Amino acid sequence: MTNITISNSVTSIGGFAFGGCSSLTSITIPNSVTSIGSSAFNFCSSLTSITIPNSITCIDDSAFWGCSSLKSITIPDSVTSIGKYAFNGCSSLTSITIPTSVTNIAYRTFSYCKSLKSITIPNGVTSIGEYVFAGCSSLENIKVDDKNKYYSSLDGNLYNLDKTKLVQYSIGKTDKIFNIPTGVTSIDNYAFAGCSSLTSITIPNGVTGIGDSAFSECSGLTSITILNSVTSIGEHAFDGCRYISIRVHKGSYAEQYAKENKIHSMGFKED
């Protein structure tokens, strides 16, 4: 079974309906269908194309997880919500169009889409879950629509609207050095996780919090400067950073954190 056309009498595609159909290459969904259930097409590893009709309002959790041959997808204007893990592991996906109707992008929606180079967050999005772009090792540019009232972008990276929180660094960038912009006060969970190119990061004065796993698996990171303003560092913030050395103010929270977590640090006096 390689091609399927769903009857126009069908109104919903249930959970796991086609899950694991590894020989399926294409499927036609009629306008009668309004919902795609959880894991409906997960691990359809030969699926190269699918047309989602504008009758669909919700793409449920894990709907296309592991569709590793899927190269592009256009989500219609009728969709308002994309579930957790919906496109997780779609490793051939190079482009995806998110309509302005979408308000919520859930946890790990696009994680491990290893071929995805850029994505645009439309103006209707009000919430983005954690780890959405984890493992997107080719991602170089996240663009946010100028009319979005909750998020913004700068130099291809994702921030909250007023740019006080760095939400996601585009981990496919090839830059070796990154200076976090002045004005940022917090670094979100997983913000740099899996970025292998960066070797040096400077965190500006004014940042008070570093989230869980913020720099985990940044395998090339050898130097990071954390100033006195930082008063909290989340769990596993530097896991997998084998060669890292943290430059800290003597007597600071960051120095104590480094000692407690057996991370090499270099102290310096505050100017």
Short mmCIF file of C-alpha atoms in Angstrom, two decimals:
data_model
loop_
_atom_site.label_atom_id
_atom_site.label_comp_id
_atom_site.label_asym_id
_atom_site.label_seq_id
_atom_site.Cartn_x
_atom_site.Cartn_y
_atom_site.Cartn_z
CA MET A 1 0.00 0.00 0.00
CA THR A 2 1.77 3.14 -1.25
CA ASN A 3 -1.03 5.59 -2.11
CA ILE A 4 -4.27 6.24 -0.26
CA THR A 5 -7.25 8.44 -1.04
CA ILE A 6 -9.55 8.85 1.94
CA SER A 7 -13.26 8.84 1.19
CA ASN A 8 -15.08 12.17 1.44
CA SER A 9 -17.50 10.59 3.90
CA VAL A 10 -14.73 10.57 6.53
CA THR A 11 -14.80 13.46 9.03
CA SER A 12 -11.85 12.59 11.26
CA ILE A 13 -8.67 10.52 11.16
CA GLY A 14 -8.27 8.68 14.41
CA GLY A 15 -5.22 8.16 16.56
CA PHE A 16 -2.62 5.78 15.08
CA ALA A 17 -4.84 5.31 12.00
CA PHE A 18 -1.87 4.92 9.66
CA GLY A 19 0.88 4.70 12.26
CA GLY A 20 3.85 2.64 11.12
CA CYS A 21 2.73 2.28 7.48
CA SER A 22 6.32 2.44 6.28
CA SER A 23 5.49 1.85 2.59
CA LEU A 24 2.96 4.70 2.32
CA THR A 25 4.31 7.43 0.02
CA SER A 26 1.32 9.75 -0.48
CA ILE A 27 -2.15 10.33 0.89
CA THR A 28 -5.06 12.52 -0.12
CA ILE A 29 -7.26 13.88 2.65
CA PRO A 30 -10.69 15.22 1.61
CA ASN A 31 -12.27 18.49 2.79
CA SER A 32 -14.73 16.51 4.89
CA VAL A 33 -11.99 15.77 7.45
CA THR A 34 -11.77 18.29 10.30
CA SER A 35 -9.19 16.69 12.60
CA ILE A 36 -6.04 14.58 12.42
CA GLY A 37 -5.70 12.48 15.54
CA SER A 38 -2.74 11.75 17.77
CA SER A 39 0.01 9.75 16.02
CA ALA A 40 -2.23 9.33 12.97
CA PHE A 41 0.72 9.10 10.56
CA ASN A 42 3.63 8.56 12.90
CA PHE A 43 6.57 6.64 11.46
CA CYS A 44 5.17 6.64 7.93
CA SER A 45 8.80 6.81 6.94
CA SER A 46 8.24 6.76 3.14
CA LEU A 47 5.60 9.50 3.09
CA THR A 48 6.98 12.25 0.86
CA SER A 49 3.92 14.48 0.43
CA ILE A 50 0.60 15.19 2.01
CA THR A 51 -2.00 17.86 1.40
CA ILE A 52 -3.81 19.06 4.48
CA PRO A 53 -7.20 20.49 3.46
CA ASN A 54 -8.53 23.78 4.81
CA SER A 55 -11.22 21.94 6.75
CA ILE A 56 -8.66 20.81 9.35
CA THR A 57 -8.67 22.85 12.57
CA CYS A 58 -6.27 20.83 14.70
CA ILE A 59 -3.15 18.75 14.10
CA ASP A 60 -2.92 16.58 17.19
CA ASP A 61 0.09 15.37 19.18
CA SER A 62 2.70 13.30 17.29
CA ALA A 63 0.54 13.31 14.13
CA PHE A 64 3.53 13.14 11.76
CA TRP A 65 6.27 12.07 14.16
CA GLY A 66 9.00 10.17 12.35
CA CYS A 67 7.82 10.92 8.80
CA SER A 68 11.46 11.09 7.82
CA SER A 69 10.88 11.43 4.04
CA LEU A 70 8.43 14.34 4.24
CA LYS A 71 10.15 17.32 2.59
CA SER A 72 7.62 20.15 2.77
CA ILE A 73 4.21 20.84 4.18
CA THR A 74 1.75 23.69 4.06
CA ILE A 75 -0.60 24.06 7.00
CA PRO A 76 -3.91 25.63 5.93
CA ASP A 77 -5.44 28.78 7.40
CA SER A 78 -8.11 26.74 9.18
CA VAL A 79 -5.61 25.23 11.66
CA THR A 80 -5.39 27.01 15.02
CA SER A 81 -3.32 24.56 17.06
CA ILE A 82 -0.36 22.26 16.40
CA GLY A 83 0.15 19.57 19.02
CA LYS A 84 3.19 18.27 20.88
CA TYR A 85 5.73 16.35 18.78
CA ALA A 86 3.52 16.89 15.70
CA PHE A 87 6.45 16.97 13.27
CA ASN A 88 9.15 15.61 15.57
CA GLY A 89 11.78 13.68 13.64
CA CYS A 90 10.71 14.83 10.18
CA SER A 91 14.37 14.88 9.28
CA SER A 92 13.93 15.69 5.55
CA LEU A 93 11.56 18.60 6.12
CA THR A 94 13.15 21.69 4.56
CA SER A 95 10.21 24.07 4.65
CA ILE A 96 6.95 24.49 6.47
CA THR A 97 4.39 27.25 6.22
CA ILE A 98 2.54 28.17 9.40
CA PRO A 99 -0.60 30.25 8.82
CA THR A 100 -1.66 33.29 10.84
CA SER A 101 -4.56 31.28 12.25
CA VAL A 102 -2.21 29.22 14.46
CA THR A 103 -2.12 30.51 18.03
CA ASN A 104 -0.22 27.74 19.79
CA ILE A 105 2.92 25.79 18.87
CA ALA A 106 3.33 23.07 21.46
CA TYR A 107 6.26 21.32 23.15
CA ARG A 108 8.75 19.77 20.69
CA THR A 109 6.52 20.37 17.66
CA PHE A 110 9.45 20.62 15.24
CA SER A 111 12.24 18.97 17.23
CA TYR A 112 14.82 17.03 15.24
CA CYS A 113 13.70 18.44 11.89
CA LYS A 114 17.36 18.30 10.94
CA SER A 115 16.98 19.75 7.42
CA LEU A 116 14.85 22.76 8.41
CA LYS A 117 16.86 25.93 7.70
CA SER A 118 14.36 28.70 8.39
CA ILE A 119 10.90 29.22 9.80
CA THR A 120 8.55 32.16 10.18
CA ILE A 121 6.40 32.60 13.29
CA PRO A 122 3.19 34.35 12.17
CA ASN A 123 1.47 37.18 13.99
CA GLY A 124 -1.25 34.99 15.51
CA VAL A 125 1.06 32.85 17.66
CA THR A 126 0.65 33.62 21.36
CA SER A 127 2.55 30.70 22.90
CA ILE A 128 5.52 28.54 21.92
CA GLY A 129 6.34 25.48 23.98
CA GLU A 130 9.75 24.40 25.19
CA TYR A 131 12.19 22.43 23.05
CA VAL A 132 10.23 23.28 19.88
CA PHE A 133 13.38 23.47 17.75
CA ALA A 134 15.57 21.00 19.65
CA GLY A 135 17.90 19.10 17.34
CA CYS A 136 17.13 21.34 14.35
CA SER A 137 20.80 21.30 13.48
CA SER A 138 20.42 23.19 10.17
CA LEU A 139 18.19 25.97 11.54
CA GLU A 140 19.83 29.30 10.73
CA ASN A 141 16.95 31.75 10.82
CA ILE A 142 13.84 32.20 12.94
CA LYS A 143 11.76 35.11 11.71
CA VAL A 144 8.81 36.55 13.61
CA ASP A 145 6.11 38.57 11.90
CA ASP A 146 6.43 42.24 12.86
CA LYS A 147 2.79 42.30 13.98
CA ASN A 148 3.20 39.51 16.54
CA LYS A 149 2.39 40.84 20.03
CA TYR A 150 4.21 38.14 22.00
CA TYR A 151 7.46 37.30 20.21
CA SER A 152 10.18 39.01 18.18
CA SER A 153 13.37 38.08 16.36
CA LEU A 154 16.82 39.60 16.09
CA ASP A 155 19.60 38.32 13.83
CA GLY A 156 17.64 35.14 13.21
CA ASN A 157 17.12 34.27 16.88
CA LEU A 158 13.85 34.13 18.84
CA TYR A 159 13.04 36.47 21.74
CA ASN A 160 9.97 37.55 23.65
CA LEU A 161 8.38 40.76 22.42
CA ASP A 162 10.54 43.25 24.35
CA LYS A 163 13.67 41.14 23.88
CA THR A 164 14.25 40.64 27.61
CA LYS A 165 14.18 36.85 27.19
CA LEU A 166 16.26 34.92 24.68
CA VAL A 167 13.92 32.06 23.81
CA GLN A 168 15.83 30.20 21.10
CA TYR A 169 19.19 30.58 19.40
CA SER A 170 19.20 29.20 15.84
CA ILE A 171 21.54 26.30 16.47
CA GLY A 172 22.37 25.74 12.79
CA LYS A 173 24.32 28.99 12.62
CA THR A 174 28.04 28.59 12.01
CA ASP A 175 29.16 31.56 14.13
CA LYS A 176 31.84 30.74 16.70
CA ILE A 177 31.22 33.71 19.03
CA PHE A 178 27.94 35.11 20.30
CA ASN A 179 27.43 38.08 22.58
CA ILE A 180 23.96 38.02 24.05
CA PRO A 181 22.40 41.47 23.46
CA THR A 182 22.22 44.05 26.21
CA GLY A 183 18.71 44.22 27.60
CA VAL A 184 18.24 40.47 27.90
CA THR A 185 17.47 39.49 31.50
CA SER A 186 16.83 35.75 31.12
CA ILE A 187 17.89 32.84 28.95
CA ASP A 188 15.12 30.32 28.38
CA ASN A 189 15.24 26.58 28.97
CA TYR A 190 17.12 24.78 26.15
CA ALA A 191 17.85 28.12 24.40
CA PHE A 192 21.23 26.98 23.02
CA ALA A 193 20.88 23.23 23.52
CA GLY A 194 22.71 21.20 20.88
CA CYS A 195 24.54 24.11 19.27
CA SER A 196 27.85 22.58 18.20
CA SER A 197 29.42 25.58 16.43
CA LEU A 198 29.67 28.15 19.23
CA THR A 199 32.95 28.22 21.12
CA SER A 200 32.47 31.42 23.15
CA ILE A 201 29.42 33.17 24.64
CA THR A 202 29.28 36.37 26.66
CA ILE A 203 26.28 36.95 28.91
CA PRO A 204 25.75 40.67 29.59
CA ASN A 205 25.28 42.35 32.92
CA GLY A 206 21.55 42.40 33.66
CA VAL A 207 20.87 38.74 32.98
CA THR A 208 19.57 37.24 36.21
CA GLY A 209 18.44 33.76 35.19
CA ILE A 210 19.71 30.91 33.02
CA GLY A 211 17.17 28.19 32.34
CA ASP A 212 17.29 24.42 32.57
CA SER A 213 19.56 22.78 29.95
CA ALA A 214 20.14 26.21 28.41
CA PHE A 215 23.58 25.26 27.04
CA SER A 216 23.38 21.47 27.22
CA GLU A 217 25.23 19.52 24.54
CA CYS A 218 26.99 22.63 23.19
CA SER A 219 29.90 20.37 22.39
CA GLY A 220 32.23 23.05 21.03
CA LEU A 221 31.67 25.58 23.80
CA THR A 222 34.93 26.28 25.62
CA SER A 223 34.33 29.70 27.18
CA ILE A 224 31.36 31.51 28.67
CA THR A 225 31.35 34.71 30.71
CA ILE A 226 28.72 34.99 33.44
CA LEU A 227 28.56 38.25 35.35
CA ASN A 228 27.48 39.12 38.89
CA SER A 229 23.85 39.81 37.95
CA VAL A 230 23.10 36.09 37.47
CA THR A 231 21.40 34.70 40.57
CA SER A 232 19.93 31.46 39.25
CA ILE A 233 21.14 28.72 36.91
CA GLY A 234 18.79 25.86 36.07
CA GLU A 235 19.37 22.14 36.19
CA HIS A 236 21.65 20.53 33.60
CA ALA A 237 22.48 23.97 32.18
CA PHE A 238 25.90 22.84 30.91
CA ASP A 239 25.46 19.07 30.57
CA GLY A 240 27.55 17.72 27.70
CA CYS A 241 29.79 20.80 27.54
CA ARG A 242 32.91 18.73 28.09
CA TYR A 243 35.52 21.42 27.53
CA ILE A 244 33.82 24.46 29.02
CA SER A 245 35.45 26.99 31.30
CA ILE A 246 33.25 29.61 32.95
CA ARG A 247 34.61 33.10 33.49
CA VAL A 248 32.99 34.43 36.66
CA HIS A 249 33.22 37.25 39.17
CA LYS A 250 34.95 36.15 42.35
CA GLY A 251 32.47 35.50 45.12
CA SER A 252 29.53 35.41 42.70
CA TYR A 253 26.64 32.97 42.46
CA ALA A 254 28.12 31.69 39.18
CA GLU A 255 31.43 30.88 40.86
CA GLN A 256 29.66 28.92 43.56
CA TYR A 257 27.55 27.12 40.94
CA ALA A 258 30.69 26.12 39.02
CA LYS A 259 32.31 24.72 42.17
CA GLU A 260 29.22 22.74 43.15
CA ASN A 261 28.87 21.27 39.66
CA LYS A 262 32.61 20.63 39.18
CA ILE A 263 32.91 22.96 36.20
CA HIS A 264 36.22 24.68 35.58
CA SER A 265 36.00 28.41 36.26
CA MET A 266 38.24 31.44 36.12
CA GLY A 267 37.53 34.20 38.59
CA PHE A 268 38.05 37.90 37.99
CA LYS A 269 37.39 40.99 40.06
CA GLU A 270 34.50 43.25 39.24
CA ASP A 271 35.58 46.56 37.66
#
